[in-house]
Each structure stands twice: as C-alpha cells, then as structure tokens.
Amino acid sequence: MKDLNTEKDWVRLWDDLDEHRQNILLFREIIAEGDDVTHDLMTEIHTLHTAVEGLEFKTMLNEADDQRAALLTINAGAGGTESQDWAQMLHRMYTRYCEQAGFSYDTVELQYGEVAGIKSASIEISGDFAYGYLKAENGVHRLVRISPFDSNARRHTSFCSVFVVPIIDDEIEVDLNPDEVEMQRFHAGGKGGQNVNKVETGVRLIWTGKLSNGEQARVVAECQQERSQLQNREKAMVLLKSRVYNLEKEIQEAAKAQLEGTKMKNEWGSQIRSYVFHPYKMIKDHRSDYETSDVDGVMDGEIDEFIKAYLMSLRE
C-alpha cells in the first residue's frame, strides 16, 4: 500500500508539471493575440521552475529505505557541560525541523547532563521520506562559541555526533537470538537525575552477537517514554532491530561499492558541519560547501537547504 501511494504521488507531481506547462503555452498564445498577461506568464514560469526543482530534489530519495521512518540519535562528545548543552541545542533544532516539515516525532530516550544539557537523546521521526531527508545529518557537528559556562568568557569548540538509521517495519525480518539479548530495567529519569517514575518502566536492550561478516558487535537500544515496561520493551526491540539492520546494510554497501568517498563513516573525525557563533556567525556544511550566516534560523530548525544541498551533491 505504501508503494502504491508513492507511485500515486509521483503521478500527481508529473500531472502538476504538465498543467503548469500547458498554462505557460496558453499565456503565450494570449500575449500573441495582443492581451498583456505577462505578469501571469512570469508567475507561472516561476512556479514551474520551483516545481521542477522540487521534483529533481525528490529524485534523490530513491534508495530502498528512504521512505521509512528514522531514528536520530545525538551523543555529546568530550567537553562536559559545554558539549552537553550543544547536544540539547541540536535536539531542539531537529524537533523544530520536524514540526516545520510536518513530521511527527517522539523522544524515546533522553539522558540529562549533570549541570545542563543532555548526554544523549534518540528521536523517533515519522513521515514521508523521513529517513531519506534526515540521513543527510549523519556525522559530527562542531560548535564554536563563547561558552556561557566559562567565567572567563573564552571561546570553546564542542562536538556532537548524530546517527540516523531507518526504522524497520513488518516488511523486513531481523532475527535475533533471544539468548544474545540482555534486558535491563531502569527508572525513567528526569532532569538533574530525578526519578520521575518510581516503577522501573524504562527498558534497555543489549544485543551481543556476530554480524554477517563475522565481526562481533554490541548494539544498545532503550525506550523510556511509554507508560508500561511492556510497551517500552516492544519499542526498544524495534529500535534494536533497526540498528542491527542498519549495520548489516552498511556491510552490504561496503562490499558492493567499497564505500563511496562522499559517504563518511560516523567517526569523530568525520565533521560534516561547523556552526561558528564567534568571532563571526557562519554555518557551513563541509560536504556540499553550502553555508549561511543565518545562525538563528538554522538553530530554529531551518535546515532544509543544508539537506537539499547535500543530497544534490551526491549526483555530482
């Protein structure tokens, strides 16, 4: 059913383009007859140009998992409170982006910092092509600013890693040996280490086993936002299988293409974007070279142009 709806969307997009094309031809005929509808013609040409750009952009989302929901995980790097505050800023940026893009989201895992910010967070994001868009955010995000936590007002550099994996559904089977999965229970914690739930409803699942290439792997997934332990366990299992699936997918891609140079692994050295707040304001993506000085807009969720520039750069 999902594939059928996708095909219908493509047909609708092409029909819209054809309608704009016919309108342009009609306006040209009217102008040739002596009536001045130049403004209407230019408006229609601009609309067609925008529609073509949108369609061209959407053709970038043609991989098997692009239509799926996404699990976006943020981890603070070394640097304590400063990095943890940066992680929280990124969490806000992505949730605001989801609201603007029409995606639904749910923070399924959140670990607060001791002083401020967060140590890590995992956001489940649902919507058309959620993974296809957000996979552009995979990598390390670097912040340069005057730290509000430094009494000497010195400039600090902080890092956070962002990992995005597709969330699998019933169409994909991932079989995990139950003996290789450890379940841990914990209190769903609040800010500052407070236990907002006296019952151990939070669930952490740890899979330790071998991947298809023979490598030993340890994969962790947890969920704490549901009301019952059973619900959290079910959600955590979906997230665990999604992460294992993504590891296997990376193995297959590496064997097939030996990893293209543009597809960097999520290592601390793979900085994809720099956010400079001081001594000047500039955010630059190091893969596409797209940059903007609108720091406030980007941190408020306006990252569409970064995503578009990255996906379009994959064609070059």
Short mmCIF file of C-alpha atoms in Angstrom, two decimals:
data_model
loop_
_atom_site.label_atom_id
_atom_site.label_comp_id
_atom_site.label_asym_id
_atom_site.label_seq_id
_atom_site.Cartn_x
_atom_site.Cartn_y
_atom_site.Cartn_z
CA MET A 1 0.00 0.00 0.00
CA LYS A 2 2.88 2.36 0.81
CA ASP A 3 4.47 1.69 -2.61
CA LEU A 4 1.12 2.34 -4.32
CA ASN A 5 0.72 5.67 -2.53
CA THR A 6 4.27 6.62 -3.51
CA GLU A 7 3.54 5.87 -7.16
CA LYS A 8 0.38 7.98 -6.97
CA ASP A 9 2.41 10.87 -5.54
CA TRP A 10 4.84 10.68 -8.47
CA VAL A 11 1.95 10.68 -10.97
CA ARG A 12 0.40 13.69 -9.23
CA LEU A 13 3.71 15.59 -9.36
CA TRP A 14 4.12 14.94 -13.08
CA ASP A 15 0.48 15.96 -13.71
CA ASP A 16 1.12 19.23 -11.87
CA LEU A 17 4.18 19.92 -14.02
CA ASP A 18 2.21 19.25 -17.19
CA GLU A 19 -0.56 21.58 -16.03
CA HIS A 20 1.95 24.41 -15.47
CA ARG A 21 3.46 23.73 -18.91
CA GLN A 22 0.07 23.97 -20.58
CA ASN A 23 -0.72 27.20 -18.71
CA ILE A 24 2.52 28.74 -19.98
CA LEU A 25 1.66 27.79 -23.57
CA LEU A 26 -1.83 29.27 -23.11
CA PHE A 27 -0.48 32.58 -21.75
CA ARG A 28 1.94 32.82 -24.69
CA GLU A 29 -0.96 32.41 -27.11
CA ILE A 30 -2.94 35.11 -25.29
CA ILE A 31 0.03 37.50 -25.46
CA ALA A 32 0.41 36.76 -29.18
CA GLU A 33 -3.22 37.83 -29.65
CA GLY A 34 -2.49 41.21 -28.08
CA ASP A 35 -3.57 40.83 -24.45
CA ASP A 36 -0.98 41.67 -21.79
CA VAL A 37 -0.78 38.77 -19.34
CA THR A 38 2.99 38.99 -18.96
CA HIS A 39 2.77 39.08 -15.17
CA ASP A 40 0.68 35.90 -15.13
CA LEU A 41 3.12 34.24 -17.53
CA MET A 42 6.16 35.09 -15.39
CA THR A 43 4.37 33.87 -12.27
CA GLU A 44 3.57 30.56 -13.96
CA ILE A 45 7.17 30.18 -15.20
CA HIS A 46 8.47 30.78 -11.67
CA THR A 47 6.00 28.23 -10.28
CA LEU A 48 7.07 25.67 -12.87
CA HIS A 49 10.75 26.29 -12.10
CA THR A 50 10.13 25.76 -8.38
CA ALA A 51 8.13 22.59 -9.06
CA VAL A 52 10.89 21.19 -11.29
CA GLU A 53 13.47 21.88 -8.58
CA GLY A 54 11.29 20.08 -6.05
CA LEU A 55 10.84 17.10 -8.33
CA GLU A 56 14.57 16.97 -9.07
CA PHE A 57 15.26 17.03 -5.34
CA LYS A 58 12.80 14.22 -4.72
CA THR A 59 14.53 12.01 -7.29
CA MET A 60 17.46 11.96 -4.84
CA LEU A 61 15.26 9.97 -2.45
CA ASN A 62 15.25 6.76 -4.45
CA GLU A 63 17.01 4.32 -2.14
CA ALA A 64 15.12 1.40 -0.65
CA ASP A 65 14.93 2.80 2.89
CA ASP A 66 14.34 6.46 2.07
CA GLN A 67 10.58 6.19 2.60
CA ARG A 68 10.96 4.79 6.11
CA ALA A 69 10.72 6.47 9.49
CA ALA A 70 14.01 7.44 11.10
CA LEU A 71 15.73 7.06 14.44
CA LEU A 72 18.01 10.03 15.05
CA THR A 73 20.45 9.75 17.94
CA ILE A 74 22.54 12.60 19.34
CA ASN A 75 25.59 11.92 21.52
CA ALA A 76 27.56 14.65 23.27
CA GLY A 77 31.31 14.48 22.71
CA ALA A 78 34.15 15.20 25.11
CA GLY A 79 33.86 18.55 26.83
CA GLY A 80 31.39 18.01 29.64
CA THR A 81 28.72 20.65 30.17
CA GLU A 82 29.58 22.63 27.03
CA SER A 83 29.16 19.61 24.73
CA GLN A 84 26.04 18.50 26.57
CA ASP A 85 24.49 21.93 26.11
CA TRP A 86 25.35 21.69 22.40
CA ALA A 87 23.61 18.30 22.26
CA GLN A 88 20.46 19.86 23.71
CA MET A 89 20.63 22.68 21.16
CA LEU A 90 20.80 20.11 18.36
CA HIS A 91 17.88 18.21 19.89
CA ARG A 92 15.81 21.39 19.78
CA MET A 93 16.95 22.13 16.21
CA TYR A 94 15.80 18.73 14.96
CA THR A 95 12.46 18.79 16.78
CA ARG A 96 11.74 22.24 15.34
CA TYR A 97 12.71 20.96 11.89
CA CYS A 98 10.25 18.08 12.29
CA GLU A 99 7.46 20.48 13.20
CA GLN A 100 8.16 22.62 10.13
CA ALA A 101 8.49 19.59 7.82
CA GLY A 102 5.24 18.05 9.04
CA PHE A 103 6.96 15.05 10.61
CA SER A 104 5.71 13.54 13.86
CA TYR A 105 8.41 12.84 16.42
CA ASP A 106 8.87 11.25 19.81
CA THR A 107 11.95 11.44 22.04
CA VAL A 108 12.24 7.79 23.08
CA GLU A 109 15.48 8.10 25.04
CA LEU A 110 16.95 11.06 26.90
CA GLN A 111 19.85 11.31 29.34
CA TYR A 112 20.27 14.67 31.04
CA GLY A 113 23.63 16.19 31.89
CA GLU A 114 24.66 16.80 35.49
CA VAL A 115 24.74 20.60 35.16
CA ALA A 116 22.97 21.45 31.91
CA GLY A 117 22.13 19.99 28.55
CA ILE A 118 21.86 16.31 27.67
CA LYS A 119 24.34 13.47 27.31
CA SER A 120 22.32 11.73 24.62
CA ALA A 121 18.90 11.58 23.02
CA SER A 122 17.13 9.38 20.49
CA ILE A 123 14.23 10.75 18.45
CA GLU A 124 11.81 8.56 16.52
CA ILE A 125 10.70 10.54 13.46
CA SER A 126 7.78 9.52 11.23
CA GLY A 127 6.58 10.96 7.94
CA ASP A 128 7.02 10.62 4.18
CA PHE A 129 10.72 10.09 3.40
CA ALA A 130 11.78 10.96 6.96
CA TYR A 131 14.90 8.80 6.71
CA GLY A 132 15.61 9.96 3.17
CA TYR A 133 15.87 13.55 4.33
CA LEU A 134 17.47 13.09 7.73
CA LYS A 135 20.21 10.70 6.60
CA ALA A 136 21.92 13.91 5.45
CA GLU A 137 22.55 14.70 9.13
CA ASN A 138 24.76 11.65 9.78
CA GLY A 139 28.14 12.69 11.16
CA VAL A 140 29.83 15.03 13.59
CA HIS A 141 28.53 18.55 14.22
CA ARG A 142 31.05 21.13 15.51
CA LEU A 143 30.20 24.24 17.53
CA VAL A 144 32.50 27.24 18.11
CA ARG A 145 31.26 29.90 20.53
CA ILE A 146 31.96 31.86 23.70
CA SER A 147 30.89 29.41 26.37
CA PRO A 148 28.19 30.69 28.76
CA PHE A 149 29.62 28.24 31.30
CA ASP A 150 33.12 29.80 31.25
CA SER A 151 33.51 32.64 33.76
CA ASN A 152 36.46 33.94 31.70
CA ALA A 153 34.29 34.13 28.56
CA ARG A 154 36.70 32.09 26.46
CA ARG A 155 35.95 30.57 23.10
CA HIS A 156 35.21 26.83 23.17
CA THR A 157 34.89 24.16 20.48
CA SER A 158 32.42 21.36 21.11
CA PHE A 159 31.41 18.26 19.18
CA CYS A 160 28.31 16.08 18.96
CA SER A 161 27.73 13.04 16.80
CA VAL A 162 24.45 12.42 15.03
CA PHE A 163 23.49 8.91 13.90
CA VAL A 164 20.43 8.34 11.73
CA VAL A 165 19.11 4.87 10.90
CA PRO A 166 15.91 3.73 9.16
CA ILE A 167 13.27 2.18 11.40
CA ILE A 168 12.21 -1.19 10.05
CA ASP A 169 8.63 -2.43 9.83
CA ASP A 170 6.93 -5.77 9.28
CA GLU A 171 8.23 -5.90 5.70
CA ILE A 172 11.75 -6.61 6.97
CA GLU A 173 12.62 -9.53 9.22
CA VAL A 174 15.56 -9.28 11.59
CA ASP A 175 16.01 -12.43 13.63
CA LEU A 176 17.93 -12.01 16.87
CA ASN A 177 18.78 -14.93 19.11
CA PRO A 178 16.93 -14.27 22.40
CA ASP A 179 19.92 -15.69 24.27
CA GLU A 180 22.05 -12.88 22.85
CA VAL A 181 19.72 -10.11 24.03
CA GLU A 182 20.08 -8.78 27.58
CA MET A 183 17.28 -6.70 29.08
CA GLN A 184 17.94 -4.09 31.75
CA ARG A 185 15.25 -2.20 33.61
CA PHE A 186 15.63 1.32 34.96
CA HIS A 187 13.65 4.23 36.31
CA ALA A 188 12.59 6.73 33.66
CA GLY A 189 14.78 9.60 34.86
CA GLY A 190 14.09 13.30 34.85
CA LYS A 191 16.28 16.36 34.67
CA GLY A 192 19.02 16.53 37.26
CA GLY A 193 18.87 12.81 37.93
CA GLN A 194 15.36 12.91 39.37
CA ASN A 195 13.33 9.72 39.05
CA VAL A 196 10.02 10.84 37.63
CA ASN A 197 8.78 7.26 37.70
CA LYS A 198 9.16 5.16 40.86
CA VAL A 199 8.48 1.96 38.91
CA GLU A 200 11.21 0.59 36.66
CA THR A 201 9.37 1.17 33.38
CA GLY A 202 12.42 2.11 31.30
CA VAL A 203 13.89 -0.76 29.25
CA ARG A 204 17.38 -1.10 27.80
CA LEU A 205 18.10 -3.97 25.39
CA ILE A 206 21.66 -5.04 24.61
CA TRP A 207 22.41 -7.42 21.74
CA THR A 208 25.83 -9.04 21.61
CA GLY A 209 26.47 -11.26 18.63
CA LYS A 210 28.14 -11.70 15.25
CA LEU A 211 27.24 -9.81 12.10
CA SER A 212 27.14 -11.43 8.66
CA ASN A 213 30.80 -10.55 8.05
CA GLY A 214 31.87 -12.39 11.20
CA GLU A 215 32.57 -9.27 13.25
CA GLN A 216 31.44 -9.20 16.87
CA ALA A 217 29.02 -6.38 17.61
CA ARG A 218 27.32 -4.87 20.64
CA VAL A 219 24.17 -2.88 19.93
CA VAL A 220 22.12 -1.00 22.53
CA ALA A 221 18.61 0.43 22.33
CA GLU A 222 16.40 1.78 25.05
CA CYS A 223 13.00 3.32 25.49
CA GLN A 224 11.52 5.14 28.46
CA GLN A 225 8.66 7.29 27.22
CA GLU A 226 5.87 4.68 27.30
CA ARG A 227 3.74 4.12 30.39
CA SER A 228 4.41 0.42 30.85
CA GLN A 229 7.51 -1.72 30.83
CA LEU A 230 5.96 -3.99 28.19
CA GLN A 231 5.34 -1.08 25.81
CA ASN A 232 8.87 0.20 26.33
CA ARG A 233 10.28 -3.27 25.70
CA GLU A 234 8.36 -3.62 22.44
CA LYS A 235 9.52 -0.21 21.22
CA ALA A 236 13.11 -0.85 22.31
CA MET A 237 13.11 -4.14 20.38
CA VAL A 238 12.03 -2.35 17.18
CA LEU A 239 14.82 0.19 17.65
CA LEU A 240 17.36 -2.54 18.43
CA LYS A 241 16.46 -4.47 15.28
CA SER A 242 16.58 -1.25 13.25
CA ARG A 243 20.15 -0.58 14.41
CA VAL A 244 21.25 -4.14 13.67
CA TYR A 245 19.58 -3.89 10.26
CA ASN A 246 21.50 -0.70 9.56
CA LEU A 247 24.81 -2.37 10.45
CA GLU A 248 24.06 -5.21 8.04
CA LYS A 249 23.05 -2.67 5.41
CA GLU A 250 26.40 -0.90 5.80
CA ILE A 251 28.22 -4.22 5.37
CA GLN A 252 26.36 -4.87 2.13
CA GLU A 253 27.03 -1.36 0.83
CA ALA A 254 30.72 -1.65 1.68
CA ALA A 255 31.02 -4.95 -0.13
CA LYS A 256 29.19 -3.62 -3.19
CA ALA A 257 30.70 -0.16 -3.56
CA GLN A 258 33.67 -0.19 -1.13
CA LEU A 259 32.11 2.89 0.36
CA GLU A 260 31.98 5.98 -1.82
CA GLY A 261 34.19 8.86 -0.73
CA THR A 262 31.15 11.03 -0.03
CA LYS A 263 29.69 8.53 2.44
CA MET A 264 31.82 9.09 5.51
CA LYS A 265 31.56 6.78 8.48
CA ASN A 266 30.25 8.24 11.71
CA GLU A 267 33.61 8.70 13.36
CA TRP A 268 34.71 11.67 15.43
CA GLY A 269 36.96 12.77 12.55
CA SER A 270 34.10 13.00 10.06
CA GLN A 271 32.96 16.55 10.73
CA ILE A 272 30.13 17.28 8.35
CA ARG A 273 29.13 20.75 9.53
CA SER A 274 30.58 23.63 11.53
CA TYR A 275 28.44 26.07 13.49
CA VAL A 276 30.51 29.19 14.26
CA PHE A 277 28.89 31.69 16.63
CA HIS A 278 32.10 33.62 17.42
CA PRO A 279 34.12 35.59 16.28
CA TYR A 280 31.69 35.68 13.33
CA LYS A 281 28.41 33.93 12.52
CA MET A 282 28.53 31.21 9.89
CA ILE A 283 27.27 27.66 9.49
CA LYS A 284 28.96 25.62 6.76
CA ASP A 285 28.48 22.08 5.51
CA HIS A 286 31.87 20.63 4.60
CA ARG A 287 30.43 18.11 2.14
CA SER A 288 28.37 20.39 -0.09
CA ASP A 289 30.10 23.70 0.82
CA TYR A 290 26.66 25.23 1.41
CA GLU A 291 26.83 27.94 4.06
CA THR A 292 24.68 30.60 5.66
CA SER A 293 25.10 33.37 8.23
CA ASP A 294 21.51 32.90 9.46
CA VAL A 295 22.56 31.14 12.66
CA ASP A 296 19.30 31.84 14.47
CA GLY A 297 17.20 30.45 11.62
CA VAL A 298 19.20 27.24 11.40
CA MET A 299 19.12 26.63 15.14
CA ASP A 300 15.37 27.20 14.93
CA GLY A 301 15.07 24.22 12.58
CA GLU A 302 15.60 25.77 9.14
CA ILE A 303 17.97 23.11 7.77
CA ASP A 304 16.13 22.33 4.51
CA GLU A 305 18.78 24.00 2.35
CA PHE A 306 21.58 22.02 4.02
CA ILE A 307 19.74 18.76 3.41
CA LYS A 308 18.93 19.68 -0.17
CA ALA A 309 22.49 20.81 -0.95
CA TYR A 310 23.95 17.59 0.45
CA LEU A 311 21.56 15.29 -1.42
CA MET A 312 22.07 17.21 -4.66
CA SER A 313 25.85 17.00 -4.21
CA LEU A 314 25.62 13.20 -4.30
CA ARG A 315 24.74 13.47 -8.00
CA GLU A 316 27.97 15.23 -8.87
#
